[in-house]
C-alpha cells in the first residue's frame, strides 16, 4: 500500500467546500457522465482519456474508461469526508480521508487529503502501486482543486 498526503486551498468556506464535494451538480460541472446521490453521499463517474490511464492499469480496462468516485459524509458535519476512487476492471483502489478546515487568517478553507493507494495484483501489487502513485497524486490534486473552486 502506498500512502500520500496533499493540501488544496479553496476560496470558499469549509461548509461550502463540503457541500460542493457532496453535490451531484458539482461533479456534473466537472464532466461526470453520471452523478447520483447515495445513502450517505454520492457516486459520480468521470470519463478518463486514454492518456489519463496509466500503462500499469490500461491492460486491465476494456472499452471506455471511467473514474468512479464515491463520496460519503455529511455536508454540515465536521467529520472527515471519505472518497473511494476506482476504475472498473482495474486492480487498484484509492481511499481518501478528506478533512475540510478553515484556511487560517485568510477566508476560505483547506482540503487536506490523506490517500491510500492499493493494488490487488498478486506479487506485483507493490510495483503497480509505485507506478500509479505519481499519476494518482497529480490527478487527485487536480480534481480536488477543481471541486474546491466550484463551491
Short mmCIF file of C-alpha atoms in Angstrom, two decimals:
data_model
loop_
_atom_site.label_atom_id
_atom_site.label_comp_id
_atom_site.label_asym_id
_atom_site.label_seq_id
_atom_site.Cartn_x
_atom_site.Cartn_y
_atom_site.Cartn_z
CA UNK A 1 0.00 0.00 0.00
CA UNK A 2 1.23 3.49 -0.87
CA UNK A 3 0.17 6.47 1.20
CA UNK A 4 0.47 10.16 0.49
CA UNK A 5 -0.99 13.47 1.64
CA UNK A 6 -1.81 16.71 -0.12
CA UNK A 7 -3.50 20.01 0.69
CA UNK A 8 -5.66 22.08 -1.64
CA UNK A 9 -6.76 25.63 -0.84
CA UNK A 10 -10.31 26.78 -1.55
CA UNK A 11 -11.57 30.36 -1.60
CA UNK A 12 -14.85 29.10 -0.09
CA UNK A 13 -15.86 28.41 3.49
CA UNK A 14 -15.45 24.88 4.85
CA UNK A 15 -19.25 24.42 4.76
CA UNK A 16 -19.45 25.50 1.10
CA UNK A 17 -16.50 23.27 0.13
CA UNK A 18 -18.06 20.25 1.90
CA UNK A 19 -21.41 20.93 0.22
CA UNK A 20 -19.72 21.12 -3.18
CA UNK A 21 -17.99 17.78 -2.68
CA UNK A 22 -21.35 16.18 -1.90
CA UNK A 23 -23.32 17.89 -4.71
CA UNK A 24 -24.12 15.98 -7.92
CA UNK A 25 -24.22 19.35 -9.73
CA UNK A 26 -20.55 19.99 -8.90
CA UNK A 27 -19.46 16.65 -10.34
CA UNK A 28 -21.64 17.16 -13.42
CA UNK A 29 -19.91 20.53 -13.96
CA UNK A 30 -16.61 18.60 -13.88
CA UNK A 31 -17.86 16.41 -16.72
CA UNK A 32 -19.27 13.42 -14.84
CA UNK A 33 -21.38 11.24 -17.09
CA UNK A 34 -23.50 10.48 -14.05
CA UNK A 35 -23.65 11.80 -10.52
CA UNK A 36 -26.24 10.31 -8.20
CA UNK A 37 -26.98 10.80 -4.53
CA UNK A 38 -26.32 7.72 -2.39
CA UNK A 39 -27.43 6.88 1.15
CA UNK A 40 -24.63 8.86 2.81
CA UNK A 41 -23.10 10.83 -0.05
CA UNK A 42 -22.90 10.44 -3.81
CA UNK A 43 -21.38 8.43 -6.61
CA UNK A 44 -20.04 10.10 -9.76
CA UNK A 45 -18.42 8.67 -12.89
CA UNK A 46 -15.88 10.86 -14.66
CA UNK A 47 -14.62 9.96 -18.14
CA UNK A 48 -10.91 9.19 -18.49
CA UNK A 49 -8.98 9.89 -21.66
CA UNK A 50 -6.56 7.19 -22.78
CA UNK A 51 -3.60 9.39 -21.77
CA UNK A 52 -5.01 9.72 -18.22
CA UNK A 53 -4.99 5.97 -17.63
CA UNK A 54 -1.53 4.79 -16.57
CA UNK A 55 0.02 1.93 -18.54
CA UNK A 56 0.04 -0.16 -15.36
CA UNK A 57 -3.79 -0.15 -15.47
CA UNK A 58 -4.68 0.16 -19.14
CA UNK A 59 -4.27 -3.54 -19.89
CA UNK A 60 -6.92 -4.39 -17.28
CA UNK A 61 -9.57 -1.96 -18.53
CA UNK A 62 -11.70 -2.77 -21.57
CA UNK A 63 -13.55 -0.16 -23.60
CA UNK A 64 -14.32 3.32 -22.31
CA UNK A 65 -12.56 4.03 -19.03
CA UNK A 66 -14.33 5.92 -16.30
CA UNK A 67 -13.21 7.02 -12.87
CA UNK A 68 -15.84 6.12 -10.29
CA UNK A 69 -15.82 8.45 -7.30
CA UNK A 70 -17.81 7.63 -4.18
CA UNK A 71 -18.01 10.47 -1.66
CA UNK A 72 -19.51 9.86 1.77
CA UNK A 73 -20.05 12.08 4.76
CA UNK A 74 -22.26 14.92 5.86
CA UNK A 75 -22.22 18.37 4.30
CA UNK A 76 -22.84 20.08 7.65
CA UNK A 77 -20.63 17.83 9.75
CA UNK A 78 -17.08 18.26 10.98
CA UNK A 79 -16.09 14.63 10.47
CA UNK A 80 -13.76 13.85 7.56
CA UNK A 81 -15.34 13.03 4.22
CA UNK A 82 -14.42 9.70 2.64
CA UNK A 83 -13.68 9.22 -1.04
CA UNK A 84 -13.15 5.92 -2.82
CA UNK A 85 -11.80 6.16 -6.35
CA UNK A 86 -11.81 3.18 -8.71
CA UNK A 87 -11.61 2.45 -12.41
CA UNK A 88 -13.92 -0.52 -13.04
CA UNK A 89 -11.85 -3.50 -14.12
CA UNK A 90 -8.57 -2.06 -12.82
CA UNK A 91 -6.90 -3.85 -9.89
CA UNK A 92 -6.36 -0.70 -7.83
CA UNK A 93 -8.33 1.42 -5.41
CA UNK A 94 -7.67 4.79 -3.81
CA UNK A 95 -9.23 5.57 -0.43
CA UNK A 96 -9.08 9.17 0.72
CA UNK A 97 -9.82 10.73 4.09
CA UNK A 98 -10.62 14.38 3.39
CA UNK A 99 -10.59 16.95 6.17
CA UNK A 100 -12.03 20.37 5.34
CA UNK A 101 -10.92 23.10 7.72
CA UNK A 102 -10.83 26.88 7.90
CA UNK A 103 -7.94 28.39 5.99
CA UNK A 104 -6.38 30.23 8.93
CA UNK A 105 -6.08 34.02 8.83
CA UNK A 106 -7.46 34.15 5.31
CA UNK A 107 -11.05 33.43 4.47
CA UNK A 108 -11.62 30.17 2.72
CA UNK A 109 -10.68 26.64 3.58
CA UNK A 110 -8.10 23.92 3.11
CA UNK A 111 -8.91 20.43 1.89
CA UNK A 112 -6.40 18.01 3.43
CA UNK A 113 -6.35 14.61 1.77
CA UNK A 114 -4.72 11.53 3.24
CA UNK A 115 -4.78 8.91 0.48
CA UNK A 116 -4.08 5.20 0.42
CA UNK A 117 -3.43 3.51 -2.92
CA UNK A 118 -3.71 -0.26 -3.01
CA UNK A 119 -3.38 -2.75 -5.84
CA UNK A 120 -4.80 -6.26 -5.77
CA UNK A 121 -2.32 -7.72 -8.30
CA UNK A 122 -0.72 -10.78 -6.66
CA UNK A 123 3.04 -10.48 -6.12
CA UNK A 124 3.28 -7.34 -8.26
CA UNK A 125 0.98 -5.06 -6.28
CA UNK A 126 3.85 -3.01 -4.90
CA UNK A 127 5.24 -2.34 -8.36
CA UNK A 128 1.81 -1.37 -9.67
CA UNK A 129 1.30 0.97 -6.69
CA UNK A 130 4.69 2.59 -7.25
CA UNK A 131 3.89 3.17 -10.92
CA UNK A 132 0.44 4.59 -10.15
CA UNK A 133 1.26 6.81 -7.17
CA UNK A 134 2.59 9.88 -9.05
CA UNK A 135 -0.28 9.76 -11.56
CA UNK A 136 -2.93 9.30 -8.87
CA UNK A 137 -1.41 12.08 -6.75
CA UNK A 138 -1.47 14.53 -9.68
CA UNK A 139 -5.00 13.64 -10.82
CA UNK A 140 -6.39 13.73 -7.27
CA UNK A 141 -4.84 17.15 -6.69
CA UNK A 142 -6.32 18.45 -9.97
CA UNK A 143 -9.80 17.09 -9.23
CA UNK A 144 -9.82 18.44 -5.67
CA UNK A 145 -8.60 21.83 -6.92
CA UNK A 146 -11.44 21.99 -9.43
CA UNK A 147 -14.06 20.94 -6.87
CA UNK A 148 -12.67 23.40 -4.30
CA UNK A 149 -13.09 26.28 -6.72
CA UNK A 150 -16.58 25.34 -7.92
CA UNK A 151 -18.20 25.59 -4.49
#
